[in-house]
mmCIF file with all atom_site columns, N, CA and C in Angstrom:
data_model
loop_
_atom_site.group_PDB
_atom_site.id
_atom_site.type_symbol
_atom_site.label_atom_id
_atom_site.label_alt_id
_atom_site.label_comp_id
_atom_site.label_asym_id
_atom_site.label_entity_id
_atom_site.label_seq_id
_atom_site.pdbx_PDB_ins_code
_atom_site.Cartn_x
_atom_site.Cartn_y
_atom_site.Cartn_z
_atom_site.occupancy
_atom_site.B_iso_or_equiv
_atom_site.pdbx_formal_charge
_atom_site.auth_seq_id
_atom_site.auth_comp_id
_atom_site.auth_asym_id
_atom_site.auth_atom_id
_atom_site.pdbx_PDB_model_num
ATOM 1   N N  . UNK A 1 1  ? 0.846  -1.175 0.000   1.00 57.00 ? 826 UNK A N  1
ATOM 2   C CA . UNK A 1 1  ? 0.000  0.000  0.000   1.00 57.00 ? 826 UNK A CA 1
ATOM 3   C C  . UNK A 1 1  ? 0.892  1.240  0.000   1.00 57.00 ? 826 UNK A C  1
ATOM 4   N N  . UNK A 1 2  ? 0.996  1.844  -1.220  1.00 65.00 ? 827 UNK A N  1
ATOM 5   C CA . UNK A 1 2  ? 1.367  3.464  -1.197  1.00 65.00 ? 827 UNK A CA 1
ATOM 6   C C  . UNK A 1 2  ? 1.047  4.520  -0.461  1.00 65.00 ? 827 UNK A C  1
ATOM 7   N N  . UNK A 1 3  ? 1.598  5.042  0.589   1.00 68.00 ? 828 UNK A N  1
ATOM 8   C CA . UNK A 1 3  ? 1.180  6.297  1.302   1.00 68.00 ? 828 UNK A CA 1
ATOM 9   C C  . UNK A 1 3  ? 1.133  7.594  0.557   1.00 68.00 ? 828 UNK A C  1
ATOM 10  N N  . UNK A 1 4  ? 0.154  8.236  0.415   1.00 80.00 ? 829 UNK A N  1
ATOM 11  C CA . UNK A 1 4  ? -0.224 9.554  -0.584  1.00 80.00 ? 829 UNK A CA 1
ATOM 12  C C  . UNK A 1 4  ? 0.947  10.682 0.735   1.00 80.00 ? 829 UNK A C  1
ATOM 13  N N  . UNK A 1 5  ? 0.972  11.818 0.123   1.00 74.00 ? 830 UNK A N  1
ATOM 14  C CA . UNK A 1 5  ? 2.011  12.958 0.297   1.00 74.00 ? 830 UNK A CA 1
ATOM 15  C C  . UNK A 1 5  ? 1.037  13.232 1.850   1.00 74.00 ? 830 UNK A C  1
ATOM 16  N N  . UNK A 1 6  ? -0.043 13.462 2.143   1.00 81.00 ? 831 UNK A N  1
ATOM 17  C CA . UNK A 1 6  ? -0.304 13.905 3.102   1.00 81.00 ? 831 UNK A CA 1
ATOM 18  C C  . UNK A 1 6  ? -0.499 12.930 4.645   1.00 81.00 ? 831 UNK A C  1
ATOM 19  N N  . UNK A 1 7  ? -0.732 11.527 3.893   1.00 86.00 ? 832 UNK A N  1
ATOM 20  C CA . UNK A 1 7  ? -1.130 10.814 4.868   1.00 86.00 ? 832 UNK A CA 1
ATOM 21  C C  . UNK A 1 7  ? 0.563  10.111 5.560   1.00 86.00 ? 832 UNK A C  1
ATOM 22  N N  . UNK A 1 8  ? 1.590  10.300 4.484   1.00 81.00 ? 833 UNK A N  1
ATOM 23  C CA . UNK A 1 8  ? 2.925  10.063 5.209   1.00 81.00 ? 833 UNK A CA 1
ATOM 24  C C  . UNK A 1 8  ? 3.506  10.987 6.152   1.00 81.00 ? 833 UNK A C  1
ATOM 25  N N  . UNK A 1 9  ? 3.301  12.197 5.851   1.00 82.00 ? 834 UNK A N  1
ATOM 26  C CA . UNK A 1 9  ? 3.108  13.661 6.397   1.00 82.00 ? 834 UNK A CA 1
ATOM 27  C C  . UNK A 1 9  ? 2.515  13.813 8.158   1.00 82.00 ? 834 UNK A C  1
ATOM 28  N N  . UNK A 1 10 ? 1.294  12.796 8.305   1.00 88.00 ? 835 UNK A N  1
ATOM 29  C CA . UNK A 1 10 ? 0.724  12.827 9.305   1.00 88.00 ? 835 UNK A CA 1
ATOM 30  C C  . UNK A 1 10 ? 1.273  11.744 10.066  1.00 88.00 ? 835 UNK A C  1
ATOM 31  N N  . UNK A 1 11 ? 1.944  10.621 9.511   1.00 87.00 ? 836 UNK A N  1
ATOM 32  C CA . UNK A 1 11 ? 2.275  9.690  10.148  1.00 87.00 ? 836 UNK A CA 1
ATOM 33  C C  . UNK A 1 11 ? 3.790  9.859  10.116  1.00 87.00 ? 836 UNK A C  1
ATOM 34  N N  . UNK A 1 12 ? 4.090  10.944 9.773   1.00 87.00 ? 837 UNK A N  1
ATOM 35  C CA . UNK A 1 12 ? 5.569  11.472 10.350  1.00 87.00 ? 837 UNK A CA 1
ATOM 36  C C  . UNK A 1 12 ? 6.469  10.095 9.146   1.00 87.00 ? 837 UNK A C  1
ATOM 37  N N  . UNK A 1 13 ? 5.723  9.719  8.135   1.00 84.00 ? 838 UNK A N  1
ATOM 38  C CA . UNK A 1 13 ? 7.042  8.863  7.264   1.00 84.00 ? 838 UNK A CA 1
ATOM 39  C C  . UNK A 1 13 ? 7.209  9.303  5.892   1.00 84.00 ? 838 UNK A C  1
ATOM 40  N N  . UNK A 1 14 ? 8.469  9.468  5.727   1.00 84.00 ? 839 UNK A N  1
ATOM 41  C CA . UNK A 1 14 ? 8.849  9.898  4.483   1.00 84.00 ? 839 UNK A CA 1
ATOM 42  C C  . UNK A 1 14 ? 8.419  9.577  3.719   1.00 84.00 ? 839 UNK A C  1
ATOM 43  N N  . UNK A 1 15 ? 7.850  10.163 2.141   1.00 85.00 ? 840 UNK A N  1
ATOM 44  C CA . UNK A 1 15 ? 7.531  9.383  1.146   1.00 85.00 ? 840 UNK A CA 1
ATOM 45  C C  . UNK A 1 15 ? 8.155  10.644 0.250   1.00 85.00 ? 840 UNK A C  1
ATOM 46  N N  . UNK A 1 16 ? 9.905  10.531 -0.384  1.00 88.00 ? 841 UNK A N  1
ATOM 47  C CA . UNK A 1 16 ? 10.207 11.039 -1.360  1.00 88.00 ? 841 UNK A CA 1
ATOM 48  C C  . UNK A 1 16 ? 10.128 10.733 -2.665  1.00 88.00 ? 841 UNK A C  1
ATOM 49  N N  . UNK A 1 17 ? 9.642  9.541  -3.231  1.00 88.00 ? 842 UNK A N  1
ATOM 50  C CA . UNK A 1 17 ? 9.253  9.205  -4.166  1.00 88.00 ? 842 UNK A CA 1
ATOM 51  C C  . UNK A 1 17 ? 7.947  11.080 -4.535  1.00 88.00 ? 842 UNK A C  1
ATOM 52  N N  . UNK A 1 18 ? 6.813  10.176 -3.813  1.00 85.00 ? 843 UNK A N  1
ATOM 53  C CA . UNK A 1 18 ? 5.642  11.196 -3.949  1.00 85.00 ? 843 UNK A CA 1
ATOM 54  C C  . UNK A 1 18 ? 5.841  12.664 -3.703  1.00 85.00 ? 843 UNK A C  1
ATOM 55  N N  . UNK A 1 19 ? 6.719  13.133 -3.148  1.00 87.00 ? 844 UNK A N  1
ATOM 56  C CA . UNK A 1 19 ? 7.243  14.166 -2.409  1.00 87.00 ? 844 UNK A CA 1
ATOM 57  C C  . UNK A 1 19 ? 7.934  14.992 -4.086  1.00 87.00 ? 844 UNK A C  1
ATOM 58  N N  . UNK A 1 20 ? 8.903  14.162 -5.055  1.00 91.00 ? 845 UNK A N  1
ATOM 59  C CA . UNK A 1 20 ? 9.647  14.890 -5.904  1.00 91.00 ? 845 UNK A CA 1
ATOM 60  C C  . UNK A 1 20 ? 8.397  14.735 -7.018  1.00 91.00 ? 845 UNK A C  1
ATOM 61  N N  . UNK A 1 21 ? 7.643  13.912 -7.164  1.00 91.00 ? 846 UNK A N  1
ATOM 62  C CA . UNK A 1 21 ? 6.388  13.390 -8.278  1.00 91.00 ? 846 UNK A CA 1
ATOM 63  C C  . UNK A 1 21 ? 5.570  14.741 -8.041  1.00 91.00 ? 846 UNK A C  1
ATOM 64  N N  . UNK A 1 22 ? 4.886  15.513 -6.797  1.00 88.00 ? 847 UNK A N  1
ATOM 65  C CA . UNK A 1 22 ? 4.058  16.352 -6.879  1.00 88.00 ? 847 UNK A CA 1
ATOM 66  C C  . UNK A 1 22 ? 4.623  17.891 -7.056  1.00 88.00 ? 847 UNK A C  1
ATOM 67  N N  . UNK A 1 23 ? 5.805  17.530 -6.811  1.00 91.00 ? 848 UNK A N  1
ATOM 68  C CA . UNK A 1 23 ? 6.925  19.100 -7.570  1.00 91.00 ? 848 UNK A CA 1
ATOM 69  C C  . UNK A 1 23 ? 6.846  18.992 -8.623  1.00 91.00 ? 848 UNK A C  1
ATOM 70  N N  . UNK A 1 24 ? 6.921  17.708 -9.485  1.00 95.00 ? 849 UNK A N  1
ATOM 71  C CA . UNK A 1 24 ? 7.408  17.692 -10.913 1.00 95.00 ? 849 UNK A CA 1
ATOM 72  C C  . UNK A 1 24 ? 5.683  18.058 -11.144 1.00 95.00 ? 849 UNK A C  1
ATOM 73  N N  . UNK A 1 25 ? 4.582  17.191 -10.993 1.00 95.00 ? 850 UNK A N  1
ATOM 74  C CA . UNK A 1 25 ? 3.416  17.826 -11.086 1.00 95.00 ? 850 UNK A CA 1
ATOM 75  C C  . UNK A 1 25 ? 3.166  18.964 -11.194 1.00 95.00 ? 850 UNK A C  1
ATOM 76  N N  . UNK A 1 26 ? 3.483  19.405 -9.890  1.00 93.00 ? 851 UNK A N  1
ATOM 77  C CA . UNK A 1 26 ? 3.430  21.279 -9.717  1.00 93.00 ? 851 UNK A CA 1
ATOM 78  C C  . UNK A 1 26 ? 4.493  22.037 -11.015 1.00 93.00 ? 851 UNK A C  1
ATOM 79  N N  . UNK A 1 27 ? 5.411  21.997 -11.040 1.00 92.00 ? 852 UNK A N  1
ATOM 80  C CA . UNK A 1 27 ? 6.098  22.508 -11.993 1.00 92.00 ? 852 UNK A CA 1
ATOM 81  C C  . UNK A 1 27 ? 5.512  22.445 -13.446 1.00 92.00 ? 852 UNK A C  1
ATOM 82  N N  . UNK A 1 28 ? 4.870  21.475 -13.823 1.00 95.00 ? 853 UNK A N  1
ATOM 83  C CA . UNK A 1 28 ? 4.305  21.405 -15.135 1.00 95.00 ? 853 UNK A CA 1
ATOM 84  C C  . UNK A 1 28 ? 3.700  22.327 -15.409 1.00 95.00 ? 853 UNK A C  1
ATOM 85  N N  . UNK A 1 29 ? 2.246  22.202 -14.348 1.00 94.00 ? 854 UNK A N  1
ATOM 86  C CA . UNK A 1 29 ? 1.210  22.902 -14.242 1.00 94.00 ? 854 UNK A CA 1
ATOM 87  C C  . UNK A 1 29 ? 1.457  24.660 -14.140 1.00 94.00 ? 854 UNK A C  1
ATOM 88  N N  . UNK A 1 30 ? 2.285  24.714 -13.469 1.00 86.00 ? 855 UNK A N  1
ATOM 89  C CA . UNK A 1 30 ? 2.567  26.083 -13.168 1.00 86.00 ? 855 UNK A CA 1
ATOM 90  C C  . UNK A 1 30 ? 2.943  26.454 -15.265 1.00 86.00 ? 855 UNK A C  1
ATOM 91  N N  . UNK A 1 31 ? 3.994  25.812 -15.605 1.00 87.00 ? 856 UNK A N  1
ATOM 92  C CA . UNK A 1 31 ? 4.535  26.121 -16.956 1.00 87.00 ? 856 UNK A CA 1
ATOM 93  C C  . UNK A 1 31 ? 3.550  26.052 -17.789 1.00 87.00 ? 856 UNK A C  1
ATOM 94  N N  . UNK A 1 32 ? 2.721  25.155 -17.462 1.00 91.00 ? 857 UNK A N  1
ATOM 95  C CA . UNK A 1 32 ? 1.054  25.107 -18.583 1.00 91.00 ? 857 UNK A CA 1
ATOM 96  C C  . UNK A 1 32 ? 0.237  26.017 -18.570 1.00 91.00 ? 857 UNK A C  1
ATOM 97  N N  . UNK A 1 33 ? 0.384  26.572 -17.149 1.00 87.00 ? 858 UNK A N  1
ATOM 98  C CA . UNK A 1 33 ? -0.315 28.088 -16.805 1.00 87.00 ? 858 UNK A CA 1
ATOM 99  C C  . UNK A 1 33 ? 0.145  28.892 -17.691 1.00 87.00 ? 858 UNK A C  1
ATOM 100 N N  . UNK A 1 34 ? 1.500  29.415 -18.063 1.00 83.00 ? 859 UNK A N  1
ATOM 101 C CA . UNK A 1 34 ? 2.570  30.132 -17.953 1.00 83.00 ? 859 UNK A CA 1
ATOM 102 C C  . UNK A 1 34 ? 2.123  30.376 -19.649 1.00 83.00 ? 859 UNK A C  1
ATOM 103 N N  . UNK A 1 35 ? 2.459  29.106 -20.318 1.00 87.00 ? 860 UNK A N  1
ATOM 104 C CA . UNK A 1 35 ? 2.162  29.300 -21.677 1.00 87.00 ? 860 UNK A CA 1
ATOM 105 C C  . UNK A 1 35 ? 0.891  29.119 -22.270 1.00 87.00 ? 860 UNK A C  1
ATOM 106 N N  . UNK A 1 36 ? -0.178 28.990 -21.631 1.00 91.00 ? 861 UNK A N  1
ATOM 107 C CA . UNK A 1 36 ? -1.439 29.568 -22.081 1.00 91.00 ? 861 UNK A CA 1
ATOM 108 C C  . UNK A 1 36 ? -1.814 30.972 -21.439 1.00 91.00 ? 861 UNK A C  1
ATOM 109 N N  . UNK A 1 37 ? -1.932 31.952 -20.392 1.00 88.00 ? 862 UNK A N  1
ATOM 110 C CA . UNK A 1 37 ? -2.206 33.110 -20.289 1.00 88.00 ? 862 UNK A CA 1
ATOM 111 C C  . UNK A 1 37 ? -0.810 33.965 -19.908 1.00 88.00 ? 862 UNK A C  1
ATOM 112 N N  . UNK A 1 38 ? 0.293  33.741 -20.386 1.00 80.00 ? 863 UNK A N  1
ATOM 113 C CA . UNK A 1 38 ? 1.193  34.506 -20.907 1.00 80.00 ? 863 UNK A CA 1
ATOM 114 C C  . UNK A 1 38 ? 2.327  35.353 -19.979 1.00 80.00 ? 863 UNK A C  1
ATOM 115 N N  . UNK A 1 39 ? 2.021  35.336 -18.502 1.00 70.00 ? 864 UNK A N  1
ATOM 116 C CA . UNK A 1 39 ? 3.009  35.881 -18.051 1.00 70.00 ? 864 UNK A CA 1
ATOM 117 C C  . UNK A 1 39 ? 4.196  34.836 -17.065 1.00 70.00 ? 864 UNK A C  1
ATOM 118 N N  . UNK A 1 40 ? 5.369  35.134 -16.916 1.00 75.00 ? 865 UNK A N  1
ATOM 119 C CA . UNK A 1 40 ? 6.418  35.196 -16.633 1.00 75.00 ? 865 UNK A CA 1
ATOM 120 C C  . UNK A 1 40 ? 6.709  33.833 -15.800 1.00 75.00 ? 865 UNK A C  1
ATOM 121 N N  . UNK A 1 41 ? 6.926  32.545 -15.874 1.00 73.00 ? 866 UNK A N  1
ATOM 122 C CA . UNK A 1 41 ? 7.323  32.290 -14.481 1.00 73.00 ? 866 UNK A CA 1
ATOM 123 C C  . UNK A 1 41 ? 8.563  32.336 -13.955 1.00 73.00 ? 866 UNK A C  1
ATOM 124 N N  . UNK A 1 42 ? 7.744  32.550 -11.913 1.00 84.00 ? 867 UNK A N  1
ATOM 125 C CA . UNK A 1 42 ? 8.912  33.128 -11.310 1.00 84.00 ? 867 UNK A CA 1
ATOM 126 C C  . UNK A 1 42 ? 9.591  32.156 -10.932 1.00 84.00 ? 867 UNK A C  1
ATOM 127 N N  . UNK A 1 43 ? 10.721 31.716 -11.588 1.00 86.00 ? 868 UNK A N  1
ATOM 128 C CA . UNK A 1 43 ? 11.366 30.731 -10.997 1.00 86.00 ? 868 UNK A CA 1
ATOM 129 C C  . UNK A 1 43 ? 11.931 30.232 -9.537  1.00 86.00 ? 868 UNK A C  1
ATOM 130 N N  . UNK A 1 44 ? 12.285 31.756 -8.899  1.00 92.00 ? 869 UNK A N  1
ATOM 131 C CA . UNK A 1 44 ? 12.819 31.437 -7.715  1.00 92.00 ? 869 UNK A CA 1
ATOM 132 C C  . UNK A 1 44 ? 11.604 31.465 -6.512  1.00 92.00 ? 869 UNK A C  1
ATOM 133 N N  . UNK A 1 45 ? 10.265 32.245 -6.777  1.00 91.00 ? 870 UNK A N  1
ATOM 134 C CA . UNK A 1 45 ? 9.238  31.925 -6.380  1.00 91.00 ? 870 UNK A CA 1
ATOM 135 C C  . UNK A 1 45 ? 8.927  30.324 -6.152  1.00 91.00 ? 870 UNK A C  1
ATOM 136 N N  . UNK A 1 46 ? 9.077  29.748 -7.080  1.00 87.00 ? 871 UNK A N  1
ATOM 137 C CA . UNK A 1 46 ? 8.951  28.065 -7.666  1.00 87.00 ? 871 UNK A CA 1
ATOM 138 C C  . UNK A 1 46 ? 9.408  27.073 -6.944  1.00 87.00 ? 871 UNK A C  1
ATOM 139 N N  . UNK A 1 47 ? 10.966 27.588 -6.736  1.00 90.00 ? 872 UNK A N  1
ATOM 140 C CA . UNK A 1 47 ? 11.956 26.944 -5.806  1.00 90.00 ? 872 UNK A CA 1
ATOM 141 C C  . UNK A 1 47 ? 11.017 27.116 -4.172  1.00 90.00 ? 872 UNK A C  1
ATOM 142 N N  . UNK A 1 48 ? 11.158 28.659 -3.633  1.00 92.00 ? 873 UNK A N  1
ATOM 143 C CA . UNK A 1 48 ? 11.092 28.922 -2.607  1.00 92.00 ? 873 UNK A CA 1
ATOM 144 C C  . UNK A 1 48 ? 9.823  27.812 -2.264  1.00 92.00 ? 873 UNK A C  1
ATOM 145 N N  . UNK A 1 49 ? 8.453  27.987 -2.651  1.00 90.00 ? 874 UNK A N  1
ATOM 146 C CA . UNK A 1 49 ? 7.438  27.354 -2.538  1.00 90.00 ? 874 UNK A CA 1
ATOM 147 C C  . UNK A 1 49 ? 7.554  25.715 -2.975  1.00 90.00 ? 874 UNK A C  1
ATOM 148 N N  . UNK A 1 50 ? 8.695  25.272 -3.165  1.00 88.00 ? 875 UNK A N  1
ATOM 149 C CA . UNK A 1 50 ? 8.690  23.845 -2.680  1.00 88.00 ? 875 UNK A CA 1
ATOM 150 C C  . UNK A 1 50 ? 9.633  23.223 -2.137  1.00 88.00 ? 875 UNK A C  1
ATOM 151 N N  . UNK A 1 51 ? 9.711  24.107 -0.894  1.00 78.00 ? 876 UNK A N  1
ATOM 152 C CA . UNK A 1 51 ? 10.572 23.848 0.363   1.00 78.00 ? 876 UNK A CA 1
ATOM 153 C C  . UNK A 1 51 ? 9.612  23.607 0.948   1.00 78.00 ? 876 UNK A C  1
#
């Protein structure tokens, strides 16, 4: 059984697999944003917010 990002979170166990999968997620999405309504992404914004 796979532990999802939040429920390892609560049970205090690592899950970096899911942990680098929902950055790479997030990162897409953000860039899919980016190149359909046109402005800028902030890269170091990007970073900071997935610490």
């Amino acid at each position: 059984m796979a532990l999802s990002l939040k429920e390892g979170r609560s049970l205090g166990v690592s899950t970096p697999f899911n942990e680098a999968l929902t950055l790479l997620i997030k990162a897409r999405n953000d860039q899919t944003i980016q190149e359909i309504h046109g402005p800028e992404i902030d890269y170091e914004a990007l970073e900071r917010r997935s610490k």
